[in-house]
Coordinates of C-alpha atoms in Angstrom, one line a residue:
M15 CA -26.9 -19.2 -11.3
I16 CA -24.5 -19.8 -8.4
N17 CA -25.5 -18.1 -5.1
F18 CA -22.4 -16.2 -3.9
S19 CA -24.1 -14.5 -0.9
Y20 CA -21.9 -16.4 1.5
T21 CA -18.9 -14.3 0.4
I22 CA -19.9 -11.6 2.9
W23 CA -18.4 -13.9 5.5
I24 CA -15.0 -13.6 3.8
I25 CA -15.1 -10.0 5.1
L26 CA -17.0 -10.5 8.4
I27 CA -14.9 -13.3 9.8
P28 CA -11.6 -11.3 10.1
F29 CA -13.6 -8.4 11.5
L30 CA -15.1 -10.7 14.2
M31 CA -11.6 -12.0 15.0
F32 CA -10.4 -8.4 15.3
V33 CA -13.1 -7.5 17.8
L34 CA -12.8 -10.8 19.8
L35 CA -9.0 -10.7 20.1
G36 CA -8.9 -6.9 20.6
L37 CA -11.5 -6.9 23.4
A38 CA -10.9 -10.4 25.0
G39 CA -7.5 -11.5 23.8
F40 CA -5.8 -10.5 27.0
K41 CA -8.0 -12.8 28.9
L42 CA -7.1 -15.8 26.6
K43 CA -3.9 -17.6 26.6
A44 CA -1.5 -16.2 24.0
K45 CA -1.3 -19.4 22.0
L46 CA -5.1 -19.6 21.9
S47 CA -5.3 -16.1 20.5
G48 CA -2.9 -16.9 17.8
L49 CA -4.8 -20.1 16.9
L50 CA -8.1 -18.3 16.8
G51 CA -6.8 -15.6 14.5
T52 CA -5.1 -18.2 12.3
G53 CA -8.2 -20.5 12.3
G54 CA -10.4 -17.5 11.2
L55 CA -8.0 -16.8 8.3
G56 CA -8.0 -20.5 7.4
V57 CA -11.8 -20.4 7.0
V58 CA -11.6 -17.3 4.9
T59 CA -8.9 -18.9 2.7
I60 CA -11.2 -22.0 2.1
L61 CA -14.1 -19.7 1.2
S62 CA -11.9 -17.7 -1.1
Y63 CA -10.7 -20.8 -3.0
I64 CA -14.3 -22.1 -3.2
T65 CA -15.3 -18.7 -4.6
A66 CA -12.5 -18.7 -7.1
Y67 CA -13.2 -22.2 -8.4
S68 CA -17.0 -21.5 -8.6
Y69 CA -16.5 -18.2 -10.4
F70 CA -13.9 -19.2 -12.9
F71 CA -15.0 -22.7 -13.7
S72 CA -18.7 -23.0 -12.8
S73 CA -20.3 -19.6 -13.3
E74 CA -22.1 -18.6 -16.6
K75 CA -20.4 -16.4 -19.2
V76 CA -22.2 -13.9 -21.4
D77 CA -20.8 -13.6 -24.9
G78 CA -17.7 -15.5 -23.7
A79 CA -16.9 -13.0 -21.0
Y80 CA -16.9 -13.4 -17.2
Q81 CA -19.6 -11.2 -15.6
K82 CA -19.5 -8.8 -12.7
I83 CA -21.6 -10.3 -9.9
T84 CA -23.0 -8.2 -7.0
A85 CA -23.1 -11.0 -4.4
F86 CA -24.2 -8.7 -1.5
N87 CA -25.3 -5.1 -1.3
I88 CA -27.0 -2.7 1.1
T89 CA -27.5 1.0 0.8
W90 CA -25.7 2.9 3.5
L91 CA -26.1 6.6 2.5
Q92 CA -28.7 7.9 0.0
F93 CA -28.0 11.3 -1.5
T94 CA -30.2 11.3 -4.6
D95 CA -32.0 8.6 -6.6
K96 CA -28.8 7.9 -8.5
L97 CA -26.1 9.0 -6.1
H98 CA -25.8 6.8 -3.0
I99 CA -23.0 4.9 -1.1
D100 CA -23.5 1.2 -0.8
L101 CA -21.6 -1.5 1.1
G102 CA -21.4 -4.9 -0.6
V103 CA -19.4 -7.6 -2.4
L104 CA -18.5 -7.3 -6.1
L105 CA -17.1 -10.4 -7.8
D106 CA -15.2 -10.2 -11.1
P107 CA -11.9 -11.7 -12.3
I108 CA -9.6 -9.2 -10.6
S109 CA -11.4 -9.2 -7.2
V110 CA -11.6 -13.0 -7.2
M111 CA -7.9 -13.2 -8.1
M112 CA -7.1 -10.8 -5.2
L113 CA -9.2 -12.9 -2.8
V114 CA -6.8 -15.8 -3.5
V115 CA -3.7 -13.6 -3.1
I116 CA -4.8 -11.9 0.1
S117 CA -6.1 -15.0 1.8
T118 CA -3.2 -17.2 0.9
V119 CA -0.5 -14.7 1.9
S120 CA -2.3 -13.7 5.0
L121 CA -2.8 -17.3 6.1
M122 CA 0.9 -18.0 5.6
V123 CA 1.8 -14.9 7.6
H124 CA -0.5 -16.0 10.4
I125 CA 1.0 -19.4 10.6
Y126 CA 4.5 -18.0 10.4
S127 CA 3.8 -15.5 13.2
L128 CA 2.8 -18.3 15.6
G129 CA 6.5 -19.1 15.7
Y130 CA 8.1 -15.8 14.9
M131 CA 6.2 -13.7 17.5
K132 CA 6.2 -16.4 20.2
G133 CA 6.9 -14.9 23.6
E134 CA 6.5 -11.3 22.3
K135 CA 4.7 -8.9 24.6
G136 CA 1.4 -8.0 22.9
F137 CA 1.1 -11.3 21.0
E138 CA -2.7 -11.1 21.2
R139 CA -2.7 -7.5 20.1
F140 CA -0.5 -8.5 17.1
F141 CA -3.0 -11.1 15.9
S142 CA -5.9 -8.6 16.4
F143 CA -4.2 -6.1 14.2
L144 CA -3.5 -8.8 11.6
S145 CA -7.2 -9.6 11.5
L146 CA -8.0 -5.9 11.2
F147 CA -5.7 -5.6 8.2
S148 CA -7.1 -8.7 6.5
F149 CA -10.7 -7.3 7.0
S150 CA -9.7 -3.9 5.6
M151 CA -7.9 -5.4 2.6
L152 CA -10.7 -7.8 1.7
G153 CA -13.3 -5.1 2.1
L154 CA -11.2 -2.9 -0.3
V155 CA -10.9 -5.5 -3.1
L156 CA -14.6 -6.6 -2.9
A157 CA -16.0 -3.1 -2.8
T158 CA -19.0 -2.5 -5.1
N159 CA -18.3 1.2 -5.4
I160 CA -15.4 3.6 -5.2
F161 CA -16.5 5.2 -2.0
Q162 CA -16.6 1.9 -0.2
M163 CA -13.1 1.3 -1.6
Y164 CA -12.0 4.6 -0.1
I165 CA -13.4 3.7 3.3
F166 CA -11.5 0.5 3.4
W167 CA -8.5 2.2 1.8
E168 CA -8.3 4.4 4.9
L169 CA -8.8 1.4 7.2
V170 CA -5.8 -0.3 5.5
G171 CA -3.8 2.8 6.3
V172 CA -4.9 2.6 10.0
S173 CA -3.9 -1.1 10.1
S174 CA -0.6 -0.3 8.6
F175 CA 0.0 2.4 11.2
L176 CA -0.8 0.0 14.0
L177 CA 1.3 -2.8 12.7
I178 CA 4.4 -0.8 11.7
G179 CA 4.3 0.8 15.2
F180 CA 3.7 -2.5 16.9
Y181 CA 6.9 -2.0 19.0
Y182 CA 5.5 1.3 20.4
T183 CA 8.3 1.5 23.0
K184 CA 10.9 1.7 20.1
P185 CA 11.2 5.4 18.9
S186 CA 12.2 4.4 15.4
A187 CA 9.1 2.2 15.0
V188 CA 6.9 5.1 16.2
R189 CA 8.5 7.5 13.8
A190 CA 8.1 5.0 10.9
S191 CA 4.4 4.4 11.6
K192 CA 3.7 8.2 11.7
K193 CA 5.7 8.7 8.5
A194 CA 3.8 6.0 6.7
F195 CA 0.5 7.4 7.9
I196 CA 1.2 11.1 7.1
V197 CA 2.8 10.5 3.7
T198 CA -0.1 8.3 2.5
R199 CA -2.6 10.8 3.8
F200 CA -1.3 13.4 1.4
A201 CA -1.7 10.9 -1.5
D202 CA -5.1 9.9 -0.2
M203 CA -6.2 13.5 -0.3
G204 CA -5.7 13.4 -4.1
F205 CA -7.6 10.1 -4.3
L206 CA -10.6 11.8 -2.5
I207 CA -10.5 14.8 -4.8
G208 CA -10.5 12.4 -7.8
I209 CA -13.5 10.6 -6.3
L210 CA -15.4 13.8 -5.9
I211 CA -14.7 15.0 -9.4
L212 CA -15.7 11.6 -10.8
S213 CA -18.9 11.4 -8.8
V214 CA -20.0 15.0 -9.8
T215 CA -19.3 14.2 -13.4
T216 CA -20.8 10.7 -13.7
K217 CA -23.5 11.0 -10.9
T218 CA -22.5 7.6 -9.5
F219 CA -20.1 5.8 -7.3
D220 CA -21.0 2.3 -8.6
F221 CA -18.1 0.3 -10.2
I222 CA -20.4 -1.6 -12.6
S223 CA -21.9 1.7 -13.9
L224 CA -18.5 3.5 -13.9
T225 CA -16.6 0.8 -15.8
D226 CA -19.2 -0.3 -18.3
P227 CA -17.4 0.4 -21.7
H228 CA -20.8 0.9 -23.3
G229 CA -22.5 2.9 -20.5
S230 CA -23.2 6.6 -20.3
A231 CA -21.0 7.2 -17.2
I232 CA -17.8 6.4 -18.9
S233 CA -18.3 9.1 -21.6
Q234 CA -19.3 11.8 -19.2
G235 CA -16.8 14.7 -18.9
A236 CA -14.8 13.6 -21.9
G237 CA -15.7 16.9 -23.7
I238 CA -15.2 19.2 -20.7
G239 CA -11.7 20.5 -20.6
F240 CA -9.4 22.2 -18.1
L241 CA -5.8 23.2 -18.7
G242 CA -5.7 21.1 -21.9
L243 CA -7.1 17.9 -20.3
S244 CA -10.6 16.5 -19.9
V245 CA -12.3 16.5 -16.6
M246 CA -12.2 12.6 -16.6
T247 CA -8.5 12.7 -17.2
W248 CA -8.0 15.0 -14.3
S249 CA -10.1 12.8 -12.0
M250 CA -8.2 9.7 -13.0
I251 CA -4.8 11.5 -12.4
F252 CA -6.0 12.4 -8.9
V253 CA -7.3 8.9 -8.3
Y254 CA -3.9 7.6 -9.4
M255 CA -2.3 9.9 -6.8
G256 CA -3.8 7.7 -4.1
G257 CA -2.4 4.6 -5.8
V258 CA 1.0 6.2 -5.9
G259 CA 1.0 6.8 -2.2
K260 CA -0.3 3.3 -1.2
S261 CA 2.0 1.5 -3.7
A262 CA 5.0 3.6 -2.7
M263 CA 5.7 5.0 -6.1
F264 CA 8.0 8.0 -6.6
P265 CA 7.7 10.6 -5.0
F266 CA 5.6 9.1 -2.2
H267 CA 7.9 6.1 -1.8
I268 CA 9.8 7.4 1.3
W269 CA 7.6 5.7 3.8
L270 CA 8.2 2.1 2.6
P271 CA 11.9 1.5 3.7
D272 CA 11.2 2.9 7.1
A273 CA 8.1 0.7 7.4
M274 CA 10.5 -2.2 7.8
E275 CA 10.7 -1.2 11.5
G276 CA 7.6 -3.4 12.0
P277 CA 7.8 -7.1 12.7
T278 CA 9.0 -9.1 9.6
P279 CA 5.6 -10.9 9.2
V280 CA 4.1 -7.4 8.8
S281 CA 6.6 -6.6 6.1
A282 CA 5.6 -9.7 4.2
L283 CA 1.9 -9.1 4.6
I284 CA 1.5 -5.4 4.1
H285 CA 4.6 -4.2 2.3
A286 CA 5.2 -7.1 -0.1
A287 CA 2.1 -8.8 -1.2
T288 CA -1.1 -7.0 -0.3
M289 CA -1.2 -3.4 0.8
V290 CA 1.3 -2.0 -1.7
V291 CA -0.5 -3.6 -4.6
A292 CA -3.6 -1.8 -3.6
G293 CA -2.6 1.1 -5.9
V294 CA -2.1 -1.4 -8.8
Y295 CA -5.5 -2.9 -8.1
L296 CA -7.1 0.6 -8.0
V297 CA -5.9 1.4 -11.5
A298 CA -6.9 -2.1 -12.7
R299 CA -10.4 -1.6 -11.2
M300 CA -10.8 1.8 -13.0
F301 CA -9.0 0.6 -16.1
P302 CA -11.9 0.9 -18.6
I303 CA -12.1 4.6 -17.7
Y304 CA -8.4 5.1 -18.0
A305 CA -8.2 3.3 -21.4
I306 CA -11.3 4.7 -23.0
S307 CA -11.9 8.1 -21.4
A308 CA -8.5 9.1 -20.0
P309 CA -5.7 7.7 -22.1
A310 CA -3.4 10.6 -21.2
A311 CA -3.6 9.5 -17.5
L312 CA -2.3 6.1 -18.6
H313 CA 0.9 7.8 -19.9
V314 CA 1.4 9.2 -16.4
V315 CA 0.8 5.7 -14.9
A316 CA 3.4 4.2 -17.3
W317 CA 6.2 6.8 -16.8
V318 CA 5.8 7.0 -13.0
G319 CA 6.0 3.2 -12.9
A320 CA 9.0 3.0 -15.1
F321 CA 11.0 5.7 -13.3
S322 CA 10.0 4.2 -9.9
S323 CA 11.2 0.8 -10.9
L324 CA 14.6 2.0 -12.1
F325 CA 15.1 4.5 -9.2
A326 CA 14.4 1.8 -6.6
A327 CA 16.5 -0.9 -8.3
I328 CA 19.5 1.4 -8.3
I329 CA 19.1 2.1 -4.6
A330 CA 18.6 -1.6 -3.8
C331 CA 22.1 -2.3 -5.3
T332 CA 23.7 -0.3 -2.5
Q333 CA 21.7 -1.2 0.7
T334 CA 23.0 -3.6 3.3
D335 CA 19.9 -4.1 5.5
I336 CA 18.1 -7.2 4.2
K337 CA 14.6 -5.8 4.7
R338 CA 15.4 -2.5 3.1
V339 CA 16.8 -4.2 0.0
L340 CA 13.5 -6.2 -0.2
A341 CA 11.6 -3.0 0.3
Y342 CA 13.2 -1.2 -2.6
S343 CA 12.8 -4.4 -4.6
T344 CA 9.0 -4.2 -3.9
M345 CA 8.9 -0.6 -5.1
S346 CA 10.7 -1.7 -8.3
Q347 CA 8.4 -4.6 -8.9
I348 CA 5.3 -2.5 -8.3
G349 CA 6.7 -0.1 -10.9
Y350 CA 6.8 -3.0 -13.4
M351 CA 3.0 -3.6 -12.7
M352 CA 2.2 0.1 -13.1
L353 CA 4.1 0.3 -16.3
A354 CA 2.2 -2.7 -17.7
L355 CA -1.1 -1.0 -17.0
G356 CA 0.1 2.2 -18.6
V357 CA 1.0 0.5 -21.9
S358 CA -2.2 -1.5 -22.1
G359 CA -5.2 -0.9 -24.3
Y360 CA -8.7 -2.2 -23.8
G361 CA -10.1 -5.5 -25.2
G362 CA -8.5 -8.5 -26.7
H363 CA -4.7 -8.7 -27.2
E364 CA -4.6 -4.9 -26.8
G365 CA -5.1 -5.6 -23.1
L366 CA -1.9 -7.7 -22.9
G367 CA -0.4 -5.2 -20.5
F368 CA -3.4 -5.3 -18.1
M369 CA -3.3 -9.1 -18.0
A370 CA 0.5 -9.1 -17.6
S371 CA 0.2 -6.6 -14.7
M372 CA -2.4 -8.8 -12.9
F373 CA -0.3 -11.9 -13.6
H374 CA 2.8 -10.3 -12.1
L375 CA 0.8 -9.1 -9.1
F376 CA -0.2 -12.7 -8.6
T377 CA 3.3 -14.3 -8.9
H378 CA 4.9 -11.4 -7.0
A379 CA 2.7 -12.1 -4.0
F380 CA 4.2 -15.6 -3.7
F381 CA 7.9 -14.8 -4.2
K382 CA 8.0 -11.5 -2.4
A383 CA 6.1 -12.9 0.7
L384 CA 8.6 -15.8 0.5
L385 CA 11.6 -13.4 0.4
F386 CA 10.4 -11.5 3.4
L387 CA 9.5 -14.5 5.5
A388 CA 12.8 -16.1 4.6
A389 CA 14.5 -12.9 5.7
G390 CA 12.7 -13.2 9.0
A391 CA 14.1 -16.7 9.5
I392 CA 17.6 -15.4 8.6
I393 CA 17.3 -12.5 11.0
H394 CA 15.9 -14.9 13.6
A395 CA 19.0 -17.1 13.2
A396 CA 21.7 -14.5 12.8
H397 CA 20.3 -11.8 15.2
S398 CA 21.1 -9.1 12.7
N399 CA 19.4 -7.3 9.8
Y400 CA 22.6 -6.6 8.0
F401 CA 24.0 -9.2 5.5
T402 CA 27.5 -7.7 6.0
E403 CA 27.3 -9.4 9.4
M404 CA 26.4 -12.8 7.9
G405 CA 28.0 -15.4 5.6
G406 CA 27.9 -19.2 5.2
L407 CA 24.4 -19.6 6.5
R408 CA 23.5 -22.3 3.9
K409 CA 25.0 -24.9 6.3
Y410 CA 22.8 -23.9 9.2
L411 CA 19.6 -23.1 7.4
P412 CA 19.0 -25.6 4.6
I413 CA 15.3 -25.1 4.2
T414 CA 15.6 -21.3 4.3
H415 CA 18.5 -21.4 1.9
M416 CA 16.7 -23.4 -0.7
T417 CA 13.4 -21.4 -0.5
F418 CA 15.3 -18.1 -0.6
L419 CA 17.2 -19.3 -3.7
I420 CA 14.0 -20.2 -5.4
A421 CA 12.6 -16.8 -4.6
C422 CA 15.7 -15.1 -6.0
L423 CA 15.6 -17.1 -9.2
T424 CA 11.9 -16.3 -9.5
I425 CA 12.3 -12.5 -9.1
A426 CA 15.3 -12.6 -11.5
G427 CA 13.0 -14.0 -14.2
I428 CA 14.8 -17.3 -14.7
P429 CA 12.7 -20.0 -16.4
P430 CA 10.8 -22.1 -15.4
F431 CA 10.0 -20.1 -12.3
S432 CA 6.8 -18.0 -12.3
G433 CA 8.5 -14.6 -12.4
F434 CA 9.9 -15.4 -15.9
F435 CA 6.4 -15.9 -17.3
S436 CA 4.8 -12.8 -15.8
K437 CA 7.8 -10.5 -16.4
D438 CA 8.0 -11.7 -20.0
E439 CA 4.4 -10.7 -20.6
I440 CA 5.1 -7.2 -19.2
L441 CA 8.2 -6.8 -21.4
A442 CA 6.3 -8.0 -24.4
A443 CA 3.5 -5.4 -23.8
A444 CA 6.1 -2.6 -23.4
F445 CA 8.0 -3.7 -26.5
E446 CA 4.8 -3.4 -28.6
H447 CA 3.8 0.0 -27.3
N448 CA 6.8 2.0 -26.2
K449 CA 10.4 1.1 -26.9
A450 CA 11.8 3.6 -24.4
L451 CA 9.9 2.1 -21.5
F452 CA 10.9 -1.4 -22.7
A453 CA 14.6 -0.4 -22.6
I454 CA 14.2 0.9 -19.0
E455 CA 12.6 -2.3 -17.8
Y456 CA 15.4 -4.4 -19.5
I457 CA 17.9 -2.5 -17.5
V458 CA 15.8 -3.0 -14.4
A459 CA 15.7 -6.8 -15.1
G460 CA 19.5 -7.0 -15.0
L461 CA 19.7 -4.8 -11.8
T462 CA 17.1 -7.0 -10.1
A463 CA 19.0 -10.2 -10.7
F464 CA 22.2 -8.5 -9.5
Y465 CA 21.0 -7.0 -6.2
M466 CA 19.0 -10.1 -5.3
F467 CA 22.0 -12.4 -5.8
R468 CA 24.2 -9.9 -4.1
L469 CA 21.9 -10.4 -1.2
Y470 CA 21.9 -14.2 -1.6
F471 CA 25.6 -14.7 -1.9
N472 CA 26.4 -12.4 1.0
I473 CA 24.0 -14.3 3.3
F474 CA 24.5 -17.9 2.4
W475 CA 28.0 -18.0 0.9
G476 CA 30.9 -15.6 1.3
K477 CA 33.2 -15.5 4.3
E478 CA 31.5 -17.2 7.3
T479 CA 31.0 -14.8 10.2
H480 CA 31.7 -15.8 13.7
Y481 CA 28.2 -16.0 15.3
E482 CA 27.7 -15.5 19.1
H483 CA 25.2 -18.3 19.0
T484 CA 25.2 -21.2 16.5
P485 CA 22.5 -20.4 13.9
H486 CA 19.7 -23.0 13.5
E487 CA 16.7 -23.6 11.3
A488 CA 13.5 -21.9 12.2
P489 CA 10.6 -24.0 13.8
A490 CA 8.1 -25.8 11.6
T491 CA 5.5 -23.0 12.0
M492 CA 8.0 -20.7 10.1
T493 CA 9.4 -23.2 7.6
I494 CA 6.1 -24.7 6.4
P495 CA 4.9 -21.3 5.1
L496 CA 8.2 -21.0 3.3
I497 CA 7.8 -24.3 1.6
V498 CA 4.2 -23.5 0.5
L499 CA 5.2 -20.1 -0.9
A500 CA 8.2 -21.7 -2.7
I501 CA 5.8 -24.1 -4.4
G502 CA 3.6 -21.2 -5.4
S503 CA 6.6 -19.3 -6.7
V504 CA 7.6 -22.3 -8.9
F505 CA 4.2 -23.2 -10.3
A506 CA 2.1 -20.0 -10.3
G507 CA 3.6 -19.1 -13.7
F508 CA 1.8 -22.0 -15.4
I509 CA -1.7 -20.6 -14.7
P510 CA -3.2 -19.4 -18.0
F511 CA -4.0 -15.9 -16.9
N512 CA -5.0 -14.8 -20.4
H513 CA -8.0 -17.2 -19.9
L514 CA -9.0 -15.8 -16.5
V515 CA -8.1 -12.1 -16.0
T516 CA -8.4 -9.8 -19.0
T517 CA -9.7 -6.3 -19.6
D518 CA -13.1 -7.3 -21.0
G519 CA -13.4 -10.7 -19.3
K520 CA -12.8 -12.5 -22.6
V521 CA -10.1 -15.0 -23.5
F522 CA -7.3 -14.0 -25.8
E523 CA -4.3 -16.0 -27.0
T524 CA -0.8 -15.2 -26.0
G525 CA 2.5 -17.0 -25.7
I526 CA 6.2 -16.5 -24.9
E527 CA 7.7 -13.8 -27.1
W528 CA 11.1 -15.4 -27.5
I529 CA 12.6 -12.3 -29.1
V530 CA 11.9 -10.5 -25.9
A531 CA 12.3 -13.4 -23.4
V532 CA 15.7 -14.7 -24.5
P533 CA 17.5 -11.4 -24.0
S534 CA 15.7 -10.8 -20.7
V535 CA 16.9 -14.2 -19.4
L536 CA 20.4 -13.5 -20.6
I537 CA 20.5 -10.1 -18.9
G538 CA 19.2 -11.7 -15.7
L539 CA 21.9 -14.4 -16.0
L540 CA 24.5 -11.6 -16.5
G541 CA 23.3 -9.9 -13.3
I542 CA 23.7 -13.2 -11.4
I543 CA 27.2 -13.9 -12.8
I544 CA 28.4 -10.4 -11.8
A545 CA 27.0 -10.9 -8.3
W546 CA 28.6 -14.4 -8.2
V547 CA 32.0 -12.9 -9.2
M548 CA 31.8 -10.1 -6.7
Y549 CA 30.2 -11.7 -3.7
K550 CA 30.3 -15.5 -3.7
Q551 CA 33.7 -15.3 -2.1
E552 CA 35.3 -12.5 -0.3
S553 CA 36.5 -10.0 -2.9
A554 CA 38.0 -6.5 -3.1
I555 CA 36.0 -5.7 -6.2
P556 CA 32.9 -4.2 -4.5
D557 CA 35.1 -1.8 -2.4
K558 CA 37.1 -0.8 -5.5
L559 CA 33.9 -0.1 -7.5
A560 CA 32.5 1.9 -4.6
A561 CA 35.7 4.0 -4.5
T562 CA 35.8 4.4 -8.2
F563 CA 32.2 5.6 -8.4
K564 CA 32.4 7.3 -5.0
Y565 CA 29.8 10.1 -5.5
S566 CA 27.3 8.0 -7.5
Y567 CA 27.6 5.2 -4.9
K568 CA 27.1 7.7 -2.1
W569 CA 24.0 9.2 -3.6
A570 CA 22.5 5.8 -4.2
Y571 CA 23.4 4.6 -0.7
N572 CA 21.8 7.6 0.8
K573 CA 18.6 7.1 -1.4
F574 CA 19.4 10.1 -3.5
Y575 CA 18.8 12.2 -0.3
M576 CA 15.0 12.2 -0.8
D577 CA 14.3 12.2 2.9
E578 CA 16.6 15.2 3.3
V579 CA 14.8 17.0 0.4
Y580 CA 11.5 16.4 2.1
L581 CA 12.9 17.6 5.5
F582 CA 14.3 20.7 3.8
V583 CA 11.0 21.5 2.0
T584 CA 8.9 21.0 5.1
K585 CA 11.2 22.6 7.7
K586 CA 12.9 25.3 5.8
I587 CA 10.1 26.3 3.4
I588 CA 6.7 25.2 4.5
F589 CA 7.2 25.6 8.3
R590 CA 9.2 28.8 8.0
Y591 CA 7.4 30.7 5.2
I592 CA 3.9 29.2 5.3
S593 CA 3.3 27.7 8.7
A594 CA 5.1 30.4 10.7
P595 CA 3.1 33.4 9.1
I596 CA -0.1 31.4 9.5
A597 CA 0.7 30.7 13.2
W598 CA 1.5 34.4 13.7
F599 CA -1.8 35.5 12.2
D600 CA -3.6 32.9 14.3
R601 CA -2.0 34.0 17.5
H602 CA -2.0 37.8 17.0
I603 CA -5.0 38.4 14.7
V604 CA -7.5 35.6 15.4
D605 CA -6.6 35.0 19.0
G606 CA -5.9 38.7 19.6
T607 CA -9.4 39.6 18.3
M608 CA -11.0 37.0 20.5
N609 CA -8.9 38.0 23.5
S610 CA -9.8 41.7 23.0
I611 CA -13.5 40.9 22.9
A612 CA -13.1 38.8 26.0
F613 CA -11.2 41.7 27.7
V614 CA -13.8 44.3 26.9
T615 CA -16.6 42.0 28.0
Q616 CA -14.8 41.4 31.3
V617 CA -14.2 45.1 31.9
V618 CA -17.8 46.0 31.2
S619 CA -19.1 43.1 33.3
F620 CA -17.0 44.2 36.3
R621 CA -18.4 47.8 35.9
I622 CA -22.1 46.7 35.9
R623 CA -21.9 43.8 38.3
G624 CA -23.2 46.1 41.1
F625 CA -26.6 46.0 39.4
Q626 CA -26.8 42.3 40.2
S627 CA -26.0 42.6 43.9
G628 CA -29.3 41.1 45.2
Q629 CA -30.1 44.2 47.4
L630 CA -33.8 45.2 47.0
Q631 CA -33.1 48.9 47.7
K632 CA -30.7 49.1 44.8
Y633 CA -33.2 47.3 42.5
G634 CA -35.9 49.7 43.8
F635 CA -33.7 52.7 43.1
V636 CA -33.0 51.5 39.6
F637 CA -36.7 50.8 39.0
V638 CA -37.9 54.2 40.3
S639 CA -35.1 56.0 38.4
G640 CA -36.1 54.2 35.2
A641 CA -39.7 55.0 35.7
I642 CA -39.0 58.7 36.2
F643 CA -36.7 58.8 33.2
L644 CA -39.4 57.2 31.0
A645 CA -42.1 59.6 32.3
L646 CA -39.9 62.6 31.6
L647 CA -39.2 61.2 28.1
L648 CA -42.9 60.7 27.3
I649 CA -43.7 64.3 28.5
Y650 CA -40.9 65.7 26.3
L651 CA -42.2 63.7 23.3
W652 CA -45.8 64.7 23.9
R653 CA -44.9 68.4 24.0

């Protein structure tokens, strides 16, 4: 039996880096702070890869299945013999896979940031916040119980708030950080309600007990109904609400585009490859409960994912800010993953959707981090976020150009890039279980190829813009991570995920479904061809189409006015008809009552304050008067 107790250091090292750089970073040279933070993540990455290799290739299987291993555990709060909150490290296929994803992407972002953030005020603070985020995310995926996950879930929210608002002198960044924090808090309230319902029903927080398909916890609450659904189904819907907020699914997606106000490495780390997939990981972690005890909740997961992916893809086709296009692309790809979980069953080939979701999560981490970091190199060279102010950059940025093209081909699902393999598995799972959802994702596949190559052709081809300064390739600290992630984007699809990450830990056989794959590749190629015709060279076609579909284009460009809807609901309804009456009641009734009590007390105290004058003759007078009164009272009562 392999001893995995060392894995606690995977969590502790980023925490120590956060404390060191947060408290002493200003006393160190900026470069040293960056190197310390990067070195710490380098050690974490090495430990993560050692753990993954040992777990998948050296650990013992039971009945052909990978086992859940509690590598470290301490009891933090004890409520009853069964109900307690522990802190520890749980290793199983999905948590080990997430270790590789988080450590790899985080290390690339740390290295990239050495060049991108060079000379920035608050350089040490930035690396301290990166370490805090890495600590929080690693603690989340390695949690042994759902309450530990919730603690680190909230820490991830705090990290996001700090990193999005890194430029705290910039009003738009401050607004974006507050927006992300507040919106996700509403969703997290649902998550907490779900945890409480689940714990009351099952009498445990422990993941091994909760997700054991043959255990007693998973069957609890199945026969207790409320409004037509079981208690377990309600708890899983509320838990999923937390995932909807963190993964920016509709209707809690509004924070994600604004979060692009943070530095570009933050966008790559948090809003492309790690934090936004926390919701997908949450559903995957609780999947046995969803599949066995709450299948109705899986329908919610599937349809919310499908709608979110289509909704975001349509908006991405109209945006001109590079990072916002990629933000909506992220929302769309997360929708793919959620849909895959929603159409999955438990065990064997029935779990194809689950495996496909985790596979796409893995490949997406590489190509989406690559897209964001390449976007940072483009912005660094062109001094603009808008591709309408660019063109012809392939001559100036050869490495960025090639890596960006690889990422675009990968996300478009063109073989042999990794996105083709993972997306094909999702489409195959949807085709087997729900043809309507399958049709939606086919449309999304074409839209994805179109908007990504719309972005690519406008940036690197098209009419060359006159740049104030001649663009140049980014330094090695920024291009090396691009090359590493590009290699991952190309080859990650060849990993046999059906041998490593499945619902029950057992291997099942799968392959390319050509009846699904060939049309999906063709629709992707169609999207690329349309983008090539419209944007490779300067053309009047885009403007004519925008004018023809004036109102549809306007609605999509303005994100279907979701921000305006939220503002209307909050300001015109909640603030006016709920908050204002409550504020009036608080001021006039609650405060008025307290003020009246204080006024009466003050008046009475002023009237009787003479009794506390300190003059002995007054005290004597009161004493004698009282004694006479009591004597007369006793005489009266005696008679």
